[in-house]
mmCIF file of N, CA and C in Angstrom:
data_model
loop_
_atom_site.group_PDB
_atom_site.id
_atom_site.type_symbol
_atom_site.label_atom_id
_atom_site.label_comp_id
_atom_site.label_asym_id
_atom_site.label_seq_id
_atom_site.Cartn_x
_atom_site.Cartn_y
_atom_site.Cartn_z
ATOM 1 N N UNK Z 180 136.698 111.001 97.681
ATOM 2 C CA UNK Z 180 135.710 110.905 96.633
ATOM 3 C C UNK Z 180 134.342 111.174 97.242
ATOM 4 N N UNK Z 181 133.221 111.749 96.376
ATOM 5 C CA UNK Z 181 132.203 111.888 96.238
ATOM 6 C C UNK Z 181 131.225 111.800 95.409
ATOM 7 N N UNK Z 182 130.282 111.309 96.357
ATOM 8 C CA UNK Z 182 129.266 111.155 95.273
ATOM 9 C C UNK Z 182 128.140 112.613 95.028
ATOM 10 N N UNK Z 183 127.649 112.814 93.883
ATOM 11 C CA UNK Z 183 126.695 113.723 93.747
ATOM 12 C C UNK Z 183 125.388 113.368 93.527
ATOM 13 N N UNK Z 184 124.705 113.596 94.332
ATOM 14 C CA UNK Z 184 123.240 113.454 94.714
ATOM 15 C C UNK Z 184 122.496 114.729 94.280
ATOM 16 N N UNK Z 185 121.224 114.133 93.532
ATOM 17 C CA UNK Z 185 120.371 115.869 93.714
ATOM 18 C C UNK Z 185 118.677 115.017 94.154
ATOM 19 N N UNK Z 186 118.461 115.830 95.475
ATOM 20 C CA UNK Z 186 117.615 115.637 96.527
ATOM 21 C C UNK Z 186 117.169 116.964 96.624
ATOM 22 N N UNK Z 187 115.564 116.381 96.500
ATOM 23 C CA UNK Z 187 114.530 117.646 96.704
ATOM 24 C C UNK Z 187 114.931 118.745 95.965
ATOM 25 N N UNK Z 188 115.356 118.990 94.754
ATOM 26 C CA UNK Z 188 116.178 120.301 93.906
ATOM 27 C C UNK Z 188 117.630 120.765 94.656
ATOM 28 N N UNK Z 189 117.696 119.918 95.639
ATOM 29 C CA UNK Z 189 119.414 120.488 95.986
ATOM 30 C C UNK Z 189 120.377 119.726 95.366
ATOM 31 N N UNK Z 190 122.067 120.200 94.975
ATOM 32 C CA UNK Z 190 122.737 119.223 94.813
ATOM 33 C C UNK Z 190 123.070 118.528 96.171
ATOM 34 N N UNK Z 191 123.887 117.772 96.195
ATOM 35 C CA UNK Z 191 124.704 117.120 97.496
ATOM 36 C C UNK Z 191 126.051 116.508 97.416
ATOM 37 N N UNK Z 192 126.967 116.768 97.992
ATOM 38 C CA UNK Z 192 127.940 115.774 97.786
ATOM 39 C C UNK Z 192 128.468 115.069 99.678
ATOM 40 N N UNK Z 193 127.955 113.899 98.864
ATOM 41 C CA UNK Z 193 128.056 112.933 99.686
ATOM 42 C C UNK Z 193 129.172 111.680 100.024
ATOM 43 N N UNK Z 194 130.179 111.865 100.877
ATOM 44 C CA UNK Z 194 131.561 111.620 100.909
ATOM 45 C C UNK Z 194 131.210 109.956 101.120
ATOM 46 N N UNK Z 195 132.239 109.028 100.563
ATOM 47 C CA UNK Z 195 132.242 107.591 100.790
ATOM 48 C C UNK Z 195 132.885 107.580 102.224
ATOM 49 N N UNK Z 196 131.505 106.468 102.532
ATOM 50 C CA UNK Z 196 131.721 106.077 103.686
ATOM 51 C C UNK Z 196 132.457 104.416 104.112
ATOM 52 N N UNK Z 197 133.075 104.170 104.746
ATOM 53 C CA UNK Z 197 133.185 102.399 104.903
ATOM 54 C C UNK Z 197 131.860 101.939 104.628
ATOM 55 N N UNK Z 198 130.980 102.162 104.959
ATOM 56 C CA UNK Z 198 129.364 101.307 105.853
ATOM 57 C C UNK Z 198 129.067 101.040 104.028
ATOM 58 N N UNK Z 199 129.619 102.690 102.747
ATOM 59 C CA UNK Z 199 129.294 102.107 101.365
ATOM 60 C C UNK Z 199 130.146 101.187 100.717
ATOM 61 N N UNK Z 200 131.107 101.508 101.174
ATOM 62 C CA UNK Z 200 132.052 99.710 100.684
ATOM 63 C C UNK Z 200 131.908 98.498 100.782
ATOM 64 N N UNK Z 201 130.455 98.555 102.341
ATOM 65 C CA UNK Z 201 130.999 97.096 102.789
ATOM 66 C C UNK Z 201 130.230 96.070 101.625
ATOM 67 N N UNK Z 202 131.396 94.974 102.150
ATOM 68 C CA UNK Z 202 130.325 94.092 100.748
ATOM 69 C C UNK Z 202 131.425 94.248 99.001
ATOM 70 N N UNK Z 203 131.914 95.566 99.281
ATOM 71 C CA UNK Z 203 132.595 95.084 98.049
ATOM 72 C C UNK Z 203 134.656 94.861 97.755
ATOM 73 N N UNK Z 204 134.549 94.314 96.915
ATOM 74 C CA UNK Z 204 135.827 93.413 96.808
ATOM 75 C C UNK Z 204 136.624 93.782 95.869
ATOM 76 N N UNK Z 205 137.414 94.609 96.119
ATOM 77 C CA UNK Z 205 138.424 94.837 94.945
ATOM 78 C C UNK Z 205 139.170 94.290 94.830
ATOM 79 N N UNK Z 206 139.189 93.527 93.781
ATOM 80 C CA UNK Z 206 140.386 92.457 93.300
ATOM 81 C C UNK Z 206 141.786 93.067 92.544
ATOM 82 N N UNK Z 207 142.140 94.166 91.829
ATOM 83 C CA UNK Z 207 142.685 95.088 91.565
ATOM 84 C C UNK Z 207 142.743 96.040 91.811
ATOM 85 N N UNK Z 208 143.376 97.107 91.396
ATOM 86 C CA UNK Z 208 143.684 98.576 91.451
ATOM 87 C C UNK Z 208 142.225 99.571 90.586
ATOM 88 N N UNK Z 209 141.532 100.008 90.620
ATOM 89 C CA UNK Z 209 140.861 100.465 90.299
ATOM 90 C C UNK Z 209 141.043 101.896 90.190
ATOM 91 N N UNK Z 210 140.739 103.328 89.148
ATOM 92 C CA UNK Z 210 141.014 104.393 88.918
ATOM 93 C C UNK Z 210 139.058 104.586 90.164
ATOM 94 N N UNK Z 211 139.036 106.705 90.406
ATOM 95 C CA UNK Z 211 138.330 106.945 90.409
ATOM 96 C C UNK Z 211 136.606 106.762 89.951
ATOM 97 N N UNK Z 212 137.018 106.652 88.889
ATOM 98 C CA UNK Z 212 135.846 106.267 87.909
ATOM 99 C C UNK Z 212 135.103 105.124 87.749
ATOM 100 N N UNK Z 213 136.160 104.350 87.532
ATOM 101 C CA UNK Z 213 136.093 102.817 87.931
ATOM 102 C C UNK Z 213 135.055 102.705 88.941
ATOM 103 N N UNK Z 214 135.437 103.212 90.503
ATOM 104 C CA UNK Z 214 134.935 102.946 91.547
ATOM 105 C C UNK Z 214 133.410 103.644 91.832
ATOM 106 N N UNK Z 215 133.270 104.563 90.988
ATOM 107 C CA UNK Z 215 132.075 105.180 90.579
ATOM 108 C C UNK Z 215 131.032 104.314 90.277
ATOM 109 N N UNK Z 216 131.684 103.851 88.898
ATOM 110 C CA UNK Z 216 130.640 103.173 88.836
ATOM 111 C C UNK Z 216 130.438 101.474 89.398
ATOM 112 N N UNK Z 217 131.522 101.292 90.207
ATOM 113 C CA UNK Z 217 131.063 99.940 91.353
ATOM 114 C C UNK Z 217 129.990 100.579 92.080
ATOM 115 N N UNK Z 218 130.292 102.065 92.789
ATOM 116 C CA UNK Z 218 129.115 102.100 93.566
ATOM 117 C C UNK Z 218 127.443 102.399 93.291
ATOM 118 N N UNK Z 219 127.908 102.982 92.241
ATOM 119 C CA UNK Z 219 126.466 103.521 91.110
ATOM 120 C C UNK Z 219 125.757 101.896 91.149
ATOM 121 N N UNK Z 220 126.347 101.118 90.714
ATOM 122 C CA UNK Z 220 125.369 99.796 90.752
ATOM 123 C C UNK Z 220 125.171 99.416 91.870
ATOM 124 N N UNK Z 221 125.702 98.861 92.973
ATOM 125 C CA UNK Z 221 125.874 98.842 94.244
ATOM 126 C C UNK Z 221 124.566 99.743 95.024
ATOM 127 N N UNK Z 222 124.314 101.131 95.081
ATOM 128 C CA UNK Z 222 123.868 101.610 95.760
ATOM 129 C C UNK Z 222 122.288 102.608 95.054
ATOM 130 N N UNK Z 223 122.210 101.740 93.791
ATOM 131 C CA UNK Z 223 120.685 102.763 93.008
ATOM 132 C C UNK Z 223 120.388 101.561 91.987
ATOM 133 N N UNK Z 224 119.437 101.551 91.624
ATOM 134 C CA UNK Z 224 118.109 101.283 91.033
ATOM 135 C C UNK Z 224 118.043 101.897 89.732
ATOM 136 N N UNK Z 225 118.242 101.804 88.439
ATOM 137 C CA UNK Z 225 117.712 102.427 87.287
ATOM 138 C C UNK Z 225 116.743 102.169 86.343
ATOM 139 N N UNK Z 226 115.971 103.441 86.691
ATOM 140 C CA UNK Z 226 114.829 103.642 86.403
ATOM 141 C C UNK Z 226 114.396 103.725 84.850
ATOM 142 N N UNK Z 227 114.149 102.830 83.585
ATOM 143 C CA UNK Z 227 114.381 102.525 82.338
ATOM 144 C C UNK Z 227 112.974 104.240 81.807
ATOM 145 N N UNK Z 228 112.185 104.081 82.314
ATOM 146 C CA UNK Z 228 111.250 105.397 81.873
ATOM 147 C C UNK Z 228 112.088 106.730 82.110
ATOM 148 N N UNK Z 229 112.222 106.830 83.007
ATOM 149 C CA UNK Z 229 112.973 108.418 83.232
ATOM 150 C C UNK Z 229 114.326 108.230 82.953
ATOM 151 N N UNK Z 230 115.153 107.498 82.641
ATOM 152 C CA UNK Z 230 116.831 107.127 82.192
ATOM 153 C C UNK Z 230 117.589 107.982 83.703
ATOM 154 N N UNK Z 231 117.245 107.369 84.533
ATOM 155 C CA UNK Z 231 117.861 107.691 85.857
ATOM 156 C C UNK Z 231 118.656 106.982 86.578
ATOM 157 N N UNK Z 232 119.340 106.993 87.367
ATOM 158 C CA UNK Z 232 120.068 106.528 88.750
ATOM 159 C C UNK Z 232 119.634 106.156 89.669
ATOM 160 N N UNK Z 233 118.383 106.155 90.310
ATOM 161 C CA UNK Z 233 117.591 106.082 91.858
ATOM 162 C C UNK Z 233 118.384 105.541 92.759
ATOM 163 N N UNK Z 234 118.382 106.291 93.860
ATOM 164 C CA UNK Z 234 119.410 105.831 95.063
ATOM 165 C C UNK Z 234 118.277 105.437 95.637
ATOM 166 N N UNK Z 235 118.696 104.231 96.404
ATOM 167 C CA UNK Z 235 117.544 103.212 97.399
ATOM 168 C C UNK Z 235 117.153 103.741 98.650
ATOM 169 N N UNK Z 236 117.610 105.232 98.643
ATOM 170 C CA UNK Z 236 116.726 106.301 100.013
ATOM 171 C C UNK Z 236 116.122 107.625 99.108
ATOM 172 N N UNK Z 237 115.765 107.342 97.669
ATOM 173 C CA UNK Z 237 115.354 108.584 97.039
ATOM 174 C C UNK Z 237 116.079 109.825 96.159
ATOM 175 N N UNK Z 238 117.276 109.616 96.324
ATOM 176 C CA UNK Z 238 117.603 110.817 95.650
ATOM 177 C C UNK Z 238 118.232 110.288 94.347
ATOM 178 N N UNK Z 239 118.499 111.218 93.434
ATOM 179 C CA UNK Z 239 119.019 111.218 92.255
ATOM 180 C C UNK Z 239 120.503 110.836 91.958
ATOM 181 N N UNK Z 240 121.135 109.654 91.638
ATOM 182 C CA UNK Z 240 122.530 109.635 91.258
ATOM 183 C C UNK Z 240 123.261 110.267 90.477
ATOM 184 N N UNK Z 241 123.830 111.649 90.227
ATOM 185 C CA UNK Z 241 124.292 112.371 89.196
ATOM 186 C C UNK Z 241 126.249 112.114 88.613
ATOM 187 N N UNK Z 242 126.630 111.664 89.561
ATOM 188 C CA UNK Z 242 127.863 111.385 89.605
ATOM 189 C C UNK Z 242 128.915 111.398 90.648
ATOM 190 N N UNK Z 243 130.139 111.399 90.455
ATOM 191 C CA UNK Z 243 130.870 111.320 91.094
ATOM 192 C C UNK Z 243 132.431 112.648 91.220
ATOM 193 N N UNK Z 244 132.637 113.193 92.539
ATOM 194 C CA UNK Z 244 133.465 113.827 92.427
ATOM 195 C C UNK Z 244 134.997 113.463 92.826
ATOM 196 N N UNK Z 245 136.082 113.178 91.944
ATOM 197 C CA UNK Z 245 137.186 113.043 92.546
ATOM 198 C C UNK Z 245 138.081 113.770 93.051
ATOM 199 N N UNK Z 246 139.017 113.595 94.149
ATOM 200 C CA UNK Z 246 139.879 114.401 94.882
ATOM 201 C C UNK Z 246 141.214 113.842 95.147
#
């Protein structure tokens, strides 16, 4: 899985790392999506004026890619 970032006008996809799990607890089986959005809260800030995602190093949260 990946996440999609858009930084400075680029996209990005940015592969889950352990170091973004740590800290969280899956008590069940969770689909792709699911886990999306554990990390979407987990790892950004939303911004209520611009209806955004903010990741807590700047870039844009756009979604998630599954594999």
């Amino acid at each position: 899985m990946d996440l999609i970032i858009l930084n400075d006008g680029l996209y990005q996809l940015i592969p889950i790392t352990k170091q973004m799990m740590d800290g969280i607890v899956l008590t069940s089986d969770v689909n792709c999506f699911e886990l999306c959005d554990i990390l979407r809260l987990k790892l950004t800030g939303y911004v209520d004026k611009l209806n955004l995602h903010i990741m807590k190093d700047g870039g844009i949260f756009m979604g998630c890619m599954c594999r």
